[in-house]
Amino acid sequence: MSETVPFSQFVLKVHSRCDLACDHCYVYEHADTSWSRKARAASDEVLERTAGRIGEHARTHRLSAVHVVLHGGEPLLAGPDRLRRAAELLRAALPAGCELDLRIHTNGVLLNRRFLELFAEQGIKVGVSLDGDRLANDRHRLFPDGRSSHAKVLAALALLRAPEFRHLYAGLLCTIDVANDPVAVYEALVAEEPPRIDFLLPHATWDRPPTAPPGSGPTPYADWLLAIHRHWSDRGRPVPVRIFDSVHRTLRGRSSLTESLGLDPADLVVVETDGTLEQADSLKTAYDGAPATGFDVFAHSLDEVARHPGMRERQSGLAGLAEECRACPVVRSCGGGLYAHRYRTGGGFDHPSVYCGDLLKLITTIRDRVSAPVAVPAQQRQPLTDAHLGELALGLGGATAVGALGKAQLELSRRLVAAVGAAGNSPAWQLLAQTDRTAPGALDAVLAHPYTRAWAVRCLGGEERADLGGLAELAAAAAARGRVEFELVLPVRAGWLHLPTLGRLRTDGRSEAVLRGDADGLSCGEHTVRWDRPGDHLWQPVRRVALPGWTLALEDTDPQRDSHQWAAAERLSDAELLDWTGALNEAWELLGRDLPEYAAGIAAGLGTVTPLAPGPDGRDVSAAARQAYGAVGIARPTTGPVLALLLAHEFQHVKLGAVLDLYDLYDPADERLYYAPWRPDPRPLEGLLQGTYAHLAVAAYWASRVRVLDGVRGGAADAARRHLATWRAHTAGAIGTLADSGSLTPLGERFAEGMRTALAPALAVPVGAAAERAAAEAAAADLAARRDAAARR
């Protein structure tokens, strides 16, 4: 390379010791021992000289922004005063027009209100290390005396999520241990509501290869990450995951978001507590002294550091990779992996990554999933009339339009189940085929069950937990409905035989059992039941609630019902069932009276409500799963009106998901992130579209409540006016963002215009100056916070 790449990222070590004793730490547990010779904390002189060097570098190269991470060791050990000093010096040293993105990365155990108030004052974002639930986290992240750090970290994250500090939350960093359950780790991280998750391969070299449990296969780290990728994708990518987003970007020729992937030149330098300037910290895993450059902030400029051979090597792109890497078909995505992971004694870094096989499988599998999504063939993708689309574009859709969506979803489920089962020609598949010939309506009733599709997608995605026993369960349920005589082996799951749409039968602790069906009922061993009649203590049928014009199932037996982002509740007690029935009656009456245009579609397309476990702090939660058309999950809300709102809101997601299975409303190549007024974190375009469509119903709901409470003052009436003012403004803003994105297809533009039209009645409802003022103040504060965050970035 003839020219060096200027640095724009700086890691400033403010403290060189740590209060945890993590056995996977590359600083203290790997080859490099230089930490023991460093000053415990950065002195004022080091901080001043570092800030000066960064400012000098920014002026020389006319940088528009620099990114600084306060690091360690554990940086919070430096204390609030030293951290404030570092922030003030850095900001003062930068030239006009150069923004400072200042962050701190911590293990979280010392994070408290005092630190967060300082970080809010200084604009310091906070990243926290967490390896999953307590079992996963305690494998490595312990205090020196062996105590768990997990509870302290969760307490810190709860404080960081508080409204006054939420804007500081940068994300979670998780070091992978393939001995941990990947989905459990992911769900534990998502439960902390991070704006981003960063999964890191544990540092390893060819001298010290990564560990894996016996029998885990040749690519355990790829398998672990791919299990999460499937789970993450099925749930609509609810949170950005850096490694997955980087693969998606590099596959399209764009830059990576991490130095672990891609061919972007490295532009990072580390400043140690004594002022020495080093290469990336990850090199500490290679050999003792590997990151050293021989330079320091007192005697050397950053341009001198950039000319160091090690730095230049890491900026040489494709030419700097091993021959084997240069010939690899995914090299532009992989980039040879993290530089430190290529090291072998005697050959230096001129090798593929020690994770080469894992990276190849990870990238090619994601590539194939992205380029060949499961979908209805193009010639089958026009089941809706123009009138149907017109209704749905308004956020509505009556019985006919929603019925057409349901038929298209049934056809998709048929194809998915066929893709799972036809190749094997198993007894279960033969029984399905027989039932389709003799009782096709019975089979359709089972295939239209929301969690049939969820199961099939899991199987086709190769999820380990999605076994083919589900095919036998579907076949048995369809045959039972159609009165087809059969004898079939079914899996026993936690002591139950499951029949989707029907219920579950208690059996012994074996892993499988023979179920027989005929005109007299179902029998397993000595026990016989009639699936269409109330059961005894061994038979738990799916219970249905019959309301005027709408009958729905309260699904609390199907093992596939955990398809939502929140945990499913256990089997409802009789008292809980009565509570649900009463709330549903009240909610349905309200919807029919105040939102009849939404109620018609709900009655036609929403056949299943899955009770969820209460959300954090017992709050109301709800969800719609992208792969479970016809179902919503709701934790039992406190009132019937709240349930009505959640039903209308979540069914909007259900409808739009079904439309997106059939039509392109936006350019899928648009990977930009967009802010929604109701969320602090930016979302992909589909996420913004889904949220906007759903909040049409929210605005309509609050408009109806304001109309009902017209003339009333105080309490619920004032709250309804504030809610309407807020949600109609949020929705109008989001529609504008969608329309201005430049990525909507012609049909997508029609939906945006339809949503604008649908929102107009809610915008016309008078709410009074106080409610408008409260909504405007909240919107202004939100905009100011985002501008501030953008400036700091």
PDB file of C-alpha atoms in Angstrom, residues 16 78 106 211 371 390 426 445 513 552 599 705-706 726:
ATOM      1  CA  SER A  16      -5.805  -2.237  33.381  1.00  0.00           C
ATOM      2  CA  ALA A  78     -11.160   4.083  37.121  1.00  0.00           C
ATOM      3  CA  THR A 106     -18.085  -2.693  30.914  1.00  0.00           C
ATOM      4  CA  THR A 211     -12.844 -25.899  22.262  1.00  0.00           C
ATOM      5  CA  SER A 371     -31.292 -15.855  -1.720  1.00  0.00           C
ATOM      6  CA  GLY A 390     -57.606  -1.686  -1.729  1.00  0.00           C
ATOM      7  CA  SER A 426     -43.286 -42.361   6.070  1.00  0.00           C
ATOM      8  CA  ALA A 445     -58.447 -27.694   9.382  1.00  0.00           C
ATOM      9  CA  ALA A 513     -46.270 -44.269  22.050  1.00  0.00           C
ATOM     10  CA  LEU A 552     -61.651 -18.757  18.652  1.00  0.00           C
ATOM     11  CA  ALA A 599     -63.782  -6.536  13.916  1.00  0.00           C
ATOM     12  CA  ARG A 705     -62.451   6.008  22.930  1.00  0.00           C
ATOM     13  CA  VAL A 706     -62.303   9.806  22.628  1.00  0.00           C
ATOM     14  CA  THR A 726     -49.558  10.815  20.507  1.00  0.00           C
TER      15      THR A 726
END
